[in-house]
Short mmCIF file of C-alpha atoms and ligand atoms in Angstrom, two decimals:
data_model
loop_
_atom_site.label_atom_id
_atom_site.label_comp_id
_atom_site.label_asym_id
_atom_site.label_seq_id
_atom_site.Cartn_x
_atom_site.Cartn_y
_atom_site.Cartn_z
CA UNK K 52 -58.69 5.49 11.00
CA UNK K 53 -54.95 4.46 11.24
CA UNK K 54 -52.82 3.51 8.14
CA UNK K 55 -52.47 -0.57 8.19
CA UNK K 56 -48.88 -0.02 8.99
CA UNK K 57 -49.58 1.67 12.19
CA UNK K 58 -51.30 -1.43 13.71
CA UNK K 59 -47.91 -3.62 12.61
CA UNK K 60 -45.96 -1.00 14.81
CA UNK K 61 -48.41 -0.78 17.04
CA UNK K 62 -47.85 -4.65 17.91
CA UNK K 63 -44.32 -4.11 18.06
CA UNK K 64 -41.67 -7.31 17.51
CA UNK K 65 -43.82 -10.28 19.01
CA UNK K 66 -46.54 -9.15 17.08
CA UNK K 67 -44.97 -9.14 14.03
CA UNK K 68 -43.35 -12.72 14.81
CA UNK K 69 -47.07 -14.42 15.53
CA UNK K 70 -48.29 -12.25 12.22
CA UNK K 71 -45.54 -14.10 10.46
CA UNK K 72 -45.77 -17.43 11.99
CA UNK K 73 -49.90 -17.19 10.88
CA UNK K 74 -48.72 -16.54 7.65
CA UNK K 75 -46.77 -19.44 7.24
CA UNK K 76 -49.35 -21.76 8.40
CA UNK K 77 -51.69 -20.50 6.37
CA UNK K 78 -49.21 -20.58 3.43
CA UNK K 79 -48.42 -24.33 4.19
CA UNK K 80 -52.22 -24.89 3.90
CA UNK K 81 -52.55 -23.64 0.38
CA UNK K 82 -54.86 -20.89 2.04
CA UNK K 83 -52.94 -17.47 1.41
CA UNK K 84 -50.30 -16.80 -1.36
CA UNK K 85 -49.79 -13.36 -1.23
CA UNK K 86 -46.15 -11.91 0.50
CA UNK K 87 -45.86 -9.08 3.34
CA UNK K 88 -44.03 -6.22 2.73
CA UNK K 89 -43.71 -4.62 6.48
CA UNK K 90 -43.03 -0.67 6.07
CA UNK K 91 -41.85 0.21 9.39
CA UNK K 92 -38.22 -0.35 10.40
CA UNK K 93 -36.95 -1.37 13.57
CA UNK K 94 -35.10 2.07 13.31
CA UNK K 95 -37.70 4.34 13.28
CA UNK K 96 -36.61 6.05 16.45
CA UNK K 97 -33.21 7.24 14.93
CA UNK K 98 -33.39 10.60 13.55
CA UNK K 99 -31.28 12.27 10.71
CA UNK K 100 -28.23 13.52 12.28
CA UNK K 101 -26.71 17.23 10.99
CA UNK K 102 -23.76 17.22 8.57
CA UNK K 103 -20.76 17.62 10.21
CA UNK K 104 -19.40 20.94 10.28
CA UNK K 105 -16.35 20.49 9.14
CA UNK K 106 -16.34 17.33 7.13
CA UNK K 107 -19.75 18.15 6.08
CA UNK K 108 -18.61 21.20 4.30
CA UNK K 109 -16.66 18.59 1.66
CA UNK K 110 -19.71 17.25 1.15
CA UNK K 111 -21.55 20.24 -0.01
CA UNK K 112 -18.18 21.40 -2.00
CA UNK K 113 -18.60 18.25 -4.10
CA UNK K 114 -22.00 19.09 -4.53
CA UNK K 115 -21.23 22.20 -6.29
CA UNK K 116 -20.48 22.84 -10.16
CA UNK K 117 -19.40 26.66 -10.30
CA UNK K 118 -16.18 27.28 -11.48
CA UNK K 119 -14.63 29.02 -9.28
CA UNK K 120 -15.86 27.05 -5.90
CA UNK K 121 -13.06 26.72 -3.68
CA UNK K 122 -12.34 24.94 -0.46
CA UNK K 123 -11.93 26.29 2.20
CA UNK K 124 -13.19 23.84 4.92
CA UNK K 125 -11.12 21.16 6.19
CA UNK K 126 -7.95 21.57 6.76
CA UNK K 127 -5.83 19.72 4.31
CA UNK K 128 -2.82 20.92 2.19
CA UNK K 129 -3.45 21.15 -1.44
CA UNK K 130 -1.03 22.40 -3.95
CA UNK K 131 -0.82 25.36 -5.68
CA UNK K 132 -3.33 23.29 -8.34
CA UNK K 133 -5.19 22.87 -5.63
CA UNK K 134 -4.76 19.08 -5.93
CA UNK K 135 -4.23 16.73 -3.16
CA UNK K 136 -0.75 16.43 -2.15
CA UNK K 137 1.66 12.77 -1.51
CA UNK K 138 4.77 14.34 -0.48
CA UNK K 139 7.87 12.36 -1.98
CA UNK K 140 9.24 10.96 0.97
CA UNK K 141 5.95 9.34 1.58
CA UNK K 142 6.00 7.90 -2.15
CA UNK K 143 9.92 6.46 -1.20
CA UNK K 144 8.91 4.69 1.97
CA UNK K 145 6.16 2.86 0.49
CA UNK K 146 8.43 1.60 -2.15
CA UNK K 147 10.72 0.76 0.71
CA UNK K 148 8.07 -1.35 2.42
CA UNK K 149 7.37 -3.19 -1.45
CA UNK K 150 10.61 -4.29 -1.64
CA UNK K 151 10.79 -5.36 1.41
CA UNK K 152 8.11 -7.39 1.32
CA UNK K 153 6.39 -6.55 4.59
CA UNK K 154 3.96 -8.38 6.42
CA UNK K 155 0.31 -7.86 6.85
CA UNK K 156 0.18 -9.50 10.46
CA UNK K 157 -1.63 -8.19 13.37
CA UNK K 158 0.47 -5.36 15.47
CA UNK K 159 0.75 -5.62 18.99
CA UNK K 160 -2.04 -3.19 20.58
CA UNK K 161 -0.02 -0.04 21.45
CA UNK K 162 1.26 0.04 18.07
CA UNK K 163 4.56 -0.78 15.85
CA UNK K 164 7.50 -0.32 18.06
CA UNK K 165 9.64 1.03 15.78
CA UNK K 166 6.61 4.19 15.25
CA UNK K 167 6.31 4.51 18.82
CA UNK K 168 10.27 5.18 19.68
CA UNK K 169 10.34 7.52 17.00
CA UNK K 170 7.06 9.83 17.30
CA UNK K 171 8.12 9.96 21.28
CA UNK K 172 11.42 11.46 20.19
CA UNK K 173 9.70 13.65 17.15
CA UNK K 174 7.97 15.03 19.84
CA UNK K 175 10.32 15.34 23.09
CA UNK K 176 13.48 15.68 21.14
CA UNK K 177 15.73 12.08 20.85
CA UNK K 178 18.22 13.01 23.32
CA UNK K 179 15.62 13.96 26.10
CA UNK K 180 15.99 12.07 29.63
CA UNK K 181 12.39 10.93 29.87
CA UNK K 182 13.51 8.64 26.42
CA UNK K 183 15.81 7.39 28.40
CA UNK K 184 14.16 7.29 31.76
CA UNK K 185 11.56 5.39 30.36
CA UNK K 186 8.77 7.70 31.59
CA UNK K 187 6.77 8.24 28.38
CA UNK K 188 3.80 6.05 27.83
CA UNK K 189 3.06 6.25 24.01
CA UNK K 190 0.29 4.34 22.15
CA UNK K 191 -0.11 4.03 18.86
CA UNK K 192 -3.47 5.55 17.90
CA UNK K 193 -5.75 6.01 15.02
CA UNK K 194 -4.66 9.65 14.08
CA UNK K 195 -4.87 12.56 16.31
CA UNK K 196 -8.77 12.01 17.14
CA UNK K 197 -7.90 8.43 18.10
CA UNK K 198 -5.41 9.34 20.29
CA UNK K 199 -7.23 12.17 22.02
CA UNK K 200 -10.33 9.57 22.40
CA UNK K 201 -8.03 7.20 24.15
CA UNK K 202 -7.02 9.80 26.50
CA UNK K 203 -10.93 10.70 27.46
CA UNK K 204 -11.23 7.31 28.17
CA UNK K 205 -8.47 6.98 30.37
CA UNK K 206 -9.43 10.50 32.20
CA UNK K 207 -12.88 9.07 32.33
CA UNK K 208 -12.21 6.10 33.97
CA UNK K 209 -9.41 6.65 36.05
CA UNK K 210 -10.01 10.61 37.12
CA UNK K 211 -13.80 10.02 37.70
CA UNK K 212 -15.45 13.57 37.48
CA UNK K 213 -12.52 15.18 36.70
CA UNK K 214 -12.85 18.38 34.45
CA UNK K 215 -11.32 18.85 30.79
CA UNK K 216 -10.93 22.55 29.78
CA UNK K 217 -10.95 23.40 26.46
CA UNK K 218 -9.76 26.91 24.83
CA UNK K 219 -12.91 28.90 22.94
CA UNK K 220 -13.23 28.66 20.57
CA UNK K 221 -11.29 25.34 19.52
CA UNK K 222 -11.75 22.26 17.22
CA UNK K 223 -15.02 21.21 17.03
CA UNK K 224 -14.59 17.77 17.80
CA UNK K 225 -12.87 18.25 20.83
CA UNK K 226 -16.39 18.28 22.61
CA UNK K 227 -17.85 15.49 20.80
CA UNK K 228 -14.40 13.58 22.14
CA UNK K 229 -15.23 14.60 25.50
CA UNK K 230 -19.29 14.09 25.46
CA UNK K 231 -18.85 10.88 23.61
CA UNK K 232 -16.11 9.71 25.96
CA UNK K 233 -18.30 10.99 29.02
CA UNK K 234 -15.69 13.48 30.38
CA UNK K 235 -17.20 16.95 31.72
CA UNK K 236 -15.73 19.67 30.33
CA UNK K 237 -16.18 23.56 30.15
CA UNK K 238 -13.57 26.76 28.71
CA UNK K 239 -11.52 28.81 29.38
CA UNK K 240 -11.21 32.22 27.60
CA UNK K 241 -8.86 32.59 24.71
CA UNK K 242 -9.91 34.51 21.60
CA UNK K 243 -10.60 37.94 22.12
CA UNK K 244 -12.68 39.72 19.64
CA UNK K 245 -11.47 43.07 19.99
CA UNK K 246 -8.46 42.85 19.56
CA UNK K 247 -8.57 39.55 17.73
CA UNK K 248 -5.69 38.51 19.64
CA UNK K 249 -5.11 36.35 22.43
CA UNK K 250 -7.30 37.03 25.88
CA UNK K 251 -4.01 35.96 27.68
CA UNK K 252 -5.54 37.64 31.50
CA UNK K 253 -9.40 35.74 30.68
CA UNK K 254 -7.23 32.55 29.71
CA UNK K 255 -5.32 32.52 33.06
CA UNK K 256 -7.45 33.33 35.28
CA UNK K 257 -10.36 30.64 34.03
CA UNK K 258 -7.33 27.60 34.37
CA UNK K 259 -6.92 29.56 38.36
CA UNK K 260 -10.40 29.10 38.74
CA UNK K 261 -10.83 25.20 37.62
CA UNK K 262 -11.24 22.84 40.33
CA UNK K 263 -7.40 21.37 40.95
CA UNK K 264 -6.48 18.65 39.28
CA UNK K 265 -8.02 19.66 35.95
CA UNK K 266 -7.00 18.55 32.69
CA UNK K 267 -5.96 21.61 30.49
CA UNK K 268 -6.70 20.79 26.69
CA UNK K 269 -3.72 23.17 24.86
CA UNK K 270 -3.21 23.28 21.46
CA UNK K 271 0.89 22.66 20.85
CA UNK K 272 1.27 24.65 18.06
CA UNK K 273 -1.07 26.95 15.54
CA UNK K 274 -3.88 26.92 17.32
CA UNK K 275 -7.08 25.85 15.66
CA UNK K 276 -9.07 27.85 14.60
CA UNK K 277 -7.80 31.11 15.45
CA UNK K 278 -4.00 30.46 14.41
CA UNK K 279 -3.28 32.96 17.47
CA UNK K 280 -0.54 31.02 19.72
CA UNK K 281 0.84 32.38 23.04
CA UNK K 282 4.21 33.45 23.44
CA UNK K 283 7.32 31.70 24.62
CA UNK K 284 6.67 34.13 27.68
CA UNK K 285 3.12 33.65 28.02
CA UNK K 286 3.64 29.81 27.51
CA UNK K 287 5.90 29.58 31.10
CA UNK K 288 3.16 31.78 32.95
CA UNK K 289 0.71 29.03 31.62
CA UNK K 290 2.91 26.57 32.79
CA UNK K 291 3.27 28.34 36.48
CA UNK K 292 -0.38 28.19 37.11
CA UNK K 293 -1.26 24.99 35.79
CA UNK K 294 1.48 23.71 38.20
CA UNK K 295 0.27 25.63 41.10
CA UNK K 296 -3.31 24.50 41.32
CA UNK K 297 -1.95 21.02 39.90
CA UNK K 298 -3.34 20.45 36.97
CA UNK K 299 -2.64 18.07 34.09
CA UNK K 300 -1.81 19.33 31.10
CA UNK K 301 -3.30 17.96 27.91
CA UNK K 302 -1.62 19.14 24.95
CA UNK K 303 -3.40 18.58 21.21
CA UNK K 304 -0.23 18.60 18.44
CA UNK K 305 -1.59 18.00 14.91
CA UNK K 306 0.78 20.45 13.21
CA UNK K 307 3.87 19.78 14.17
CA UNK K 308 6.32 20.90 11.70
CA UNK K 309 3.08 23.29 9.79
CA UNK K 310 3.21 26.21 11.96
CA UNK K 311 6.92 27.65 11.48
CA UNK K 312 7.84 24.59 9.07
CA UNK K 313 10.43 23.51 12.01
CA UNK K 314 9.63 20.21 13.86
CA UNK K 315 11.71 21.33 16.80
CA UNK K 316 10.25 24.60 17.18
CA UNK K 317 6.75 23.65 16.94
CA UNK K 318 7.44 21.16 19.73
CA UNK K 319 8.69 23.75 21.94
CA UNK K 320 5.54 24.52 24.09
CA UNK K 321 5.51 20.58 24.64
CA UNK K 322 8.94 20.30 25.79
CA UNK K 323 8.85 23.25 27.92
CA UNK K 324 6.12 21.41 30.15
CA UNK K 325 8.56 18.35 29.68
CA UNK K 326 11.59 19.97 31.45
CA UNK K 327 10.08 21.06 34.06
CA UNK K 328 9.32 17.81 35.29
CA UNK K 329 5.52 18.10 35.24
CA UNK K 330 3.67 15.17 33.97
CA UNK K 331 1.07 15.65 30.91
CA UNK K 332 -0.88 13.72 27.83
CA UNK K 333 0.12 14.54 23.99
CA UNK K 334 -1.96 13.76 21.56
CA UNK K 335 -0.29 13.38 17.96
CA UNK K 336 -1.23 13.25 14.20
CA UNK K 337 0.58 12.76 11.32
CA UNK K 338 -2.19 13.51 8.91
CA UNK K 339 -0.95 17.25 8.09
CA UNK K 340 2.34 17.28 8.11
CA UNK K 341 3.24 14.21 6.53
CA UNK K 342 0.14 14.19 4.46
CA UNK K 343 -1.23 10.90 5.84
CA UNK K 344 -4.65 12.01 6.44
CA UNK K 345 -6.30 8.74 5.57
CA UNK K 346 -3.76 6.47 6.77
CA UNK K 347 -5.06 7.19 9.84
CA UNK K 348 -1.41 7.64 12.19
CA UNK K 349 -0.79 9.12 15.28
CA UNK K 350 -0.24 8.28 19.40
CA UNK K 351 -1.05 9.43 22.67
CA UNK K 352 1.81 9.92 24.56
CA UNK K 353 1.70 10.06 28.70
CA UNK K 354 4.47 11.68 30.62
CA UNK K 355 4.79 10.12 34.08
CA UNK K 356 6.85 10.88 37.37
CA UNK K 357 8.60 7.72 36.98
CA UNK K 358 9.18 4.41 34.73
CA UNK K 359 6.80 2.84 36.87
CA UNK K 360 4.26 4.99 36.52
CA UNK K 361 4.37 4.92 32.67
CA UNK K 362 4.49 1.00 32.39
CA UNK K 363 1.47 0.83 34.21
CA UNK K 364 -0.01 3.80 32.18
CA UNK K 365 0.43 2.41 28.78
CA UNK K 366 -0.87 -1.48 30.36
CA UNK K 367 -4.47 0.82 30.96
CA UNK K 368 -4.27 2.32 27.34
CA UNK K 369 -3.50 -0.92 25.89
CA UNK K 370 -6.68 -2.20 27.72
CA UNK K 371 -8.94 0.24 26.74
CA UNK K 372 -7.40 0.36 22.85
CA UNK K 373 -8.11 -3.51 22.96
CA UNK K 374 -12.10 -3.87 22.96
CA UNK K 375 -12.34 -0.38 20.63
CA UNK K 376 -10.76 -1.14 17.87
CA UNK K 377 -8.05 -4.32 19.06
CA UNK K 378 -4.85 -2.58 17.83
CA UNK K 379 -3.56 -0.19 15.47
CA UNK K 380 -3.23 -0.37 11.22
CA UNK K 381 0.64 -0.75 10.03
CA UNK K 382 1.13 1.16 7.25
CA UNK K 383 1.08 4.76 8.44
CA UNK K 384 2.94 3.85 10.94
CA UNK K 385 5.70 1.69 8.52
CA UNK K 386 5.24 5.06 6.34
CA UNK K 387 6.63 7.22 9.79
CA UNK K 388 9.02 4.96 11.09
CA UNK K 389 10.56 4.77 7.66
CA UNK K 390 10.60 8.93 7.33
CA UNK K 391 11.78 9.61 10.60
CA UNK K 392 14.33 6.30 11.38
CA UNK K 393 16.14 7.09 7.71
CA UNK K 394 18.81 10.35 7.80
CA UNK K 395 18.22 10.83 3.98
CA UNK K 396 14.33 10.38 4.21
CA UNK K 397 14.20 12.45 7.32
CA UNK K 398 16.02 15.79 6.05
CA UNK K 399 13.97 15.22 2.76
CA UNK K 400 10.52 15.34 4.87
CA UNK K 401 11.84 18.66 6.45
CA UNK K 402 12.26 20.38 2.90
CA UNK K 403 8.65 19.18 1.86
CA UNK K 404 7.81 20.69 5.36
CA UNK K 405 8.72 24.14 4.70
CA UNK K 406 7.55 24.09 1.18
CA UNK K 407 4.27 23.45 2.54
CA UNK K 408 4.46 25.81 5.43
CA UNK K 409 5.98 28.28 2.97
CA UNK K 410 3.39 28.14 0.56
CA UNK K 411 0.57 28.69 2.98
CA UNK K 412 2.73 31.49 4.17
CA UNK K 413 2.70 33.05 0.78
CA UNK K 414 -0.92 32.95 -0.08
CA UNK K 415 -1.54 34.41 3.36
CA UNK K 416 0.54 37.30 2.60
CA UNK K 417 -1.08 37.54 -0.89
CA UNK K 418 -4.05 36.82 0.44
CA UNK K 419 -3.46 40.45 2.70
CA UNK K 420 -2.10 42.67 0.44
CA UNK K 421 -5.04 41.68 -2.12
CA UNK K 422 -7.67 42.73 0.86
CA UNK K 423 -5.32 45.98 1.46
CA UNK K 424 -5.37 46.68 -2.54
CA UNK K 425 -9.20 46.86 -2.88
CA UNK K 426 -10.30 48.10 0.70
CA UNK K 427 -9.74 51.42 0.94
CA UNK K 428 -11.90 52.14 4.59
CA UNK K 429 -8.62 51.98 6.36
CA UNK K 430 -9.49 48.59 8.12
CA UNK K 431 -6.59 46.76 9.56
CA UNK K 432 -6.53 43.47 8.44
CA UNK K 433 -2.94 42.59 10.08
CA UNK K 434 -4.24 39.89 12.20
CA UNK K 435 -4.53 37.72 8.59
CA UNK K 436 -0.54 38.06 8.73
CA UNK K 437 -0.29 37.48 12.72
CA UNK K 438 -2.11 34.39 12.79
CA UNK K 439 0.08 31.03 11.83
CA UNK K 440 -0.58 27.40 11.20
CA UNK K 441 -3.32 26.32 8.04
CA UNK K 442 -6.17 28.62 8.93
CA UNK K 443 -7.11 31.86 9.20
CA UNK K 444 -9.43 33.07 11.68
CA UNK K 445 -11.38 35.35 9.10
CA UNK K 446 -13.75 37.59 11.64
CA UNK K 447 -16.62 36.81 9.68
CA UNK K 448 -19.64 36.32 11.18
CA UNK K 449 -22.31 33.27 10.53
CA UNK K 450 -24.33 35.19 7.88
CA UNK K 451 -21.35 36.63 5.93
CA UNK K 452 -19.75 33.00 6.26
CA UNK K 453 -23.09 32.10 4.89
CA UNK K 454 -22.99 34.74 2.02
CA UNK K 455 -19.27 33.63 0.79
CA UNK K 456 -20.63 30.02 0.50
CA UNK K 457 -23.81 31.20 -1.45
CA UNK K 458 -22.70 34.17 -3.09
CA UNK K 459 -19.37 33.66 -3.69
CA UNK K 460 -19.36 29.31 -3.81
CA UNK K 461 -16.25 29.69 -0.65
CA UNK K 462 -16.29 26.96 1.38
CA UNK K 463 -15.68 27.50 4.70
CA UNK K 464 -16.83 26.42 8.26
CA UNK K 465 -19.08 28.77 9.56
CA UNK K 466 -17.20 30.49 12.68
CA UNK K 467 -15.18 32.14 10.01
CA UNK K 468 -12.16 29.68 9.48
CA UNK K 469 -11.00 29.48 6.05
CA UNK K 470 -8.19 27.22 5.41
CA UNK K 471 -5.43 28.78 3.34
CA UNK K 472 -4.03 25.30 2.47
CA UNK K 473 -6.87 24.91 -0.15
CA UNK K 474 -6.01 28.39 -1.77
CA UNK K 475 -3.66 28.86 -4.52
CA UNK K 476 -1.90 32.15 -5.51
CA UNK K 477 -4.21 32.76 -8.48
CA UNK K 478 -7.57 32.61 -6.30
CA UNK K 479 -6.13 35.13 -3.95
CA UNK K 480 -7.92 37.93 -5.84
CA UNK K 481 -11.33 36.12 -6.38
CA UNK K 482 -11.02 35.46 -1.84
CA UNK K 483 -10.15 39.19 -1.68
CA UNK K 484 -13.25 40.36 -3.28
CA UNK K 485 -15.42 37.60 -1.31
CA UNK K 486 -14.30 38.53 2.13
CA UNK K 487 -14.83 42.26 1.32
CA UNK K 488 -18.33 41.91 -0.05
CA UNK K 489 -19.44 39.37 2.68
CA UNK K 490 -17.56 41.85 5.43
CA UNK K 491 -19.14 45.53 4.18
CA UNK K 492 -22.34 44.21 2.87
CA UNK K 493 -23.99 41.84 5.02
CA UNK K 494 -24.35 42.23 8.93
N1 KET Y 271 -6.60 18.18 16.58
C1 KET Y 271 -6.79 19.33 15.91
C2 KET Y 271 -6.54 20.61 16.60
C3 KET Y 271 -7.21 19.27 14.57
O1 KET Y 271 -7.37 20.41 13.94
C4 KET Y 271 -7.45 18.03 13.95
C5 KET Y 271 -7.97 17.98 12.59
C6 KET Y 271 -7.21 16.87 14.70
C7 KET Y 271 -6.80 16.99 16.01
C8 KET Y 271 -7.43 15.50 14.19
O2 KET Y 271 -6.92 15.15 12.99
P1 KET Y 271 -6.64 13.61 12.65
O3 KET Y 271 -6.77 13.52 11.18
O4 KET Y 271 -7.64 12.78 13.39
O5 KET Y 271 -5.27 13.34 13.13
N2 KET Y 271 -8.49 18.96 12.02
C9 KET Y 271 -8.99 19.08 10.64
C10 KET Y 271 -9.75 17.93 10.10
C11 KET Y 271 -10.91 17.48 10.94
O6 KET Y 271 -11.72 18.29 11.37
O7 KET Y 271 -11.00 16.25 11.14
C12 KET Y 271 -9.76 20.40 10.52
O8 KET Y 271 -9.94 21.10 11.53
O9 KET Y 271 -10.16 20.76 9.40
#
């Protein structure tokens, strides 16, 4: 015998709408009194979907009451309180925008104009011809996912069945961009285990094997998650081959300015691709390194061949920006184009750059010599030094990222990332003795 609810299921919507209209007669004749409550929801299909495994990590942190949990999960720049961070310059533009009374009008769809001239030349250097050639399509997104979702819809429906590769390992969302977004995509080799270094040879000759006219997803700067980025050297061999079997490259910059604390030199992969003449996508975000994380800033940027090109480029994003979301929020980008457009502002926001590089620097080092104090199997642990950018690529494996989350209350994502810009100075010791005990005694 079936529960009474099945039979309401059973008889699906129409039923339910003759059941109610029955009801209501018979209410009307005095016959019936009594109200329907109907269990089943129209959503019954929909099943729970998993945390998410970064962001989802947060949630469990908050979860937590031990007194020494730390997190280590998404990346986001704390201070050496471990406190959320509004750098200064971000404080003085806002007070800017106060007094100035700003509106709160709709922006045009690609974005505040005044953002948009000044995250191209962030990026490509101000005095760069393409500025002035007019040959850079940028669109104002919402942060560095926006932007990169833009893109997959542009690849998707303008380079039908054309093939994104993606490094591996490499930001988990980058697939759900390119499944949700209906782009194929598959990897290329580029962490090596051994020697937990680059697989430079396995990374080339996977972008020689794609089918031309690939897109190649490249991280600009401090590669996430493995903080291992190629050299200058190994950056114009990249370059050669992507040219020769003509593919497009792709490039992913959300810490600009985080990996060496130098906006120009963090840019450098990008421009290199620039000057020789190649055409490519950029996807930015201001989230890290000006702390804007839930303003929600950031653009994609397309490099044509020729002015032309680029106008009609940017008339495509605009289109497919329109029906997503209609256009762009103001104040992040205000926040930017305040930073960047102001001499004072703009040498300010490089200090707070290196501090914040610099202190991530320092607990990494402290971080390694702690590990070197209390390990005495001889281990090299040098690749926590090598590695630049927020995280470190740890080594540790899903069960002993498991047992420094339960054991040790570390949050961390569970390929073994650990962000170092959610550790302080004083909880490099406490880390130390985590990473040890998960390392040596579990397998
Ligand atoms: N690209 C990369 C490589 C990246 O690490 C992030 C964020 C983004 C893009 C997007 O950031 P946005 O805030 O949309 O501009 N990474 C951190 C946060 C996250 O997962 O959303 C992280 O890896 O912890």
């Amino acid at each position: 015998m079936l529960p009474p609810s099945s039979y309401f299921y059973m008889m699906g919507n129409f039923g339910l709408q003759i059941l109610v209209i029955v009801i209501s007669f018979l209410q009307s004749l005095g016959r019936i009194t009594m109200a329907v409550a109907v269990d089943v929801s129209q959503f019954e299909s929909i099943t729970m979907a998993p945390p998410d495994p970064i962001l989802g990590v947060s949630e469990a942190f908050r979860a937590d009451t031990h007194e020494m949990k730390l997190n280590l999960g998404v990346g986001a720049y704390r201070t050496e309180e471990l406190q959320p961070y509004v750098l200064g310059v971000v404080k003085k533009a806002e007070n800017l925008m106060l007094e100035r009374g700003e509106f709160k009008e709709y922006l045009p769809i690609e974005g505040l104009a005044a953002f948009n001239k000044a995250t191209a030349e962030l990026l490509l250097g101000a005095d760069n011809p393409i500025i002035k050639q007019q040959r850079i399509a940028t669109v104002q997104g919402l942060s560095g996912t926006g932007s990169l979702r833009l893109a997959a819809a542009l690849i998707e429906r303008y380079f039908p069945g054309a093939k994104v590769l993606i490094s591996s390992p490499t930001w988990g969302n980058h697939k759900n961009i390119f499944n949700d977004a209906r782009v194929p995509w598959s990897e290329y080799r580029y962490y090596d285990p051994k020697t937990v270094g680059l697989d430079f040879d396995g990374m080339i000759s996977d972008i020689k094997a794609a089918p031309e006219g690939s897109f190649i997803l490249l991280h600009g700067c401090a590669h996430n998650p493995t903080g291992i980025d190629p050299t200058p050297e190994q950056w114009e061999a990249i370059a050669d081959v992507i040219q020769e079997k003509n593919h497009i490259p792709f490039f992913d910059v959300a810490y600009q300015g985080f990996a060496s604390g130098s906006l120009d030199a963090d840019a450098s992969s990008v421009r290199l691709f620039a000057a020789r003449g190649m055409e490519l996508l950029v996807a930015q975000s201001y989230s890290k390194n000006l702390g804007l994380y839930a303003e929600r800033i950031g653009a994609i940027n397309v490099v044509c061949s020729s002015a032309d090109a680029a106008a009609r480029v940017k008339s495509q994003l605009k289109r497919i920006a329109r029906p997503m979301y209609s256009n762009p929020p103001v104040h992040g980008a205000r926040i930017v184009a305040n930073v960047v457009g102001d001499p004072a502002l703009f040498s300010e926001w490089k200090e707070e750059m290196e501090l914040m590089a610099g202190r991530i620097k320092s607990v990494r080092q402290k971080l390694y010599d702690s590990i070197c104090a209390k390990d005495k199997s001889g281990k090299d642990w040098s690749y926590i030094l090598k590695q630049i950018g927020m995280f470190s690529f740890t080594g540790l494996n899903r069960a002993q990222s498991d047992n420094m989350t339960d054991k040790w209350h570390v949050y961390m994502t569970k390929d073994g990332r650990i962000s170092l810009a959610g550790l302080s100075a004083a909880k490099c010791e406490y880390l130390a003795d985590a990473i040890i005990d998960s390392f040596y005694n579990v397998s």
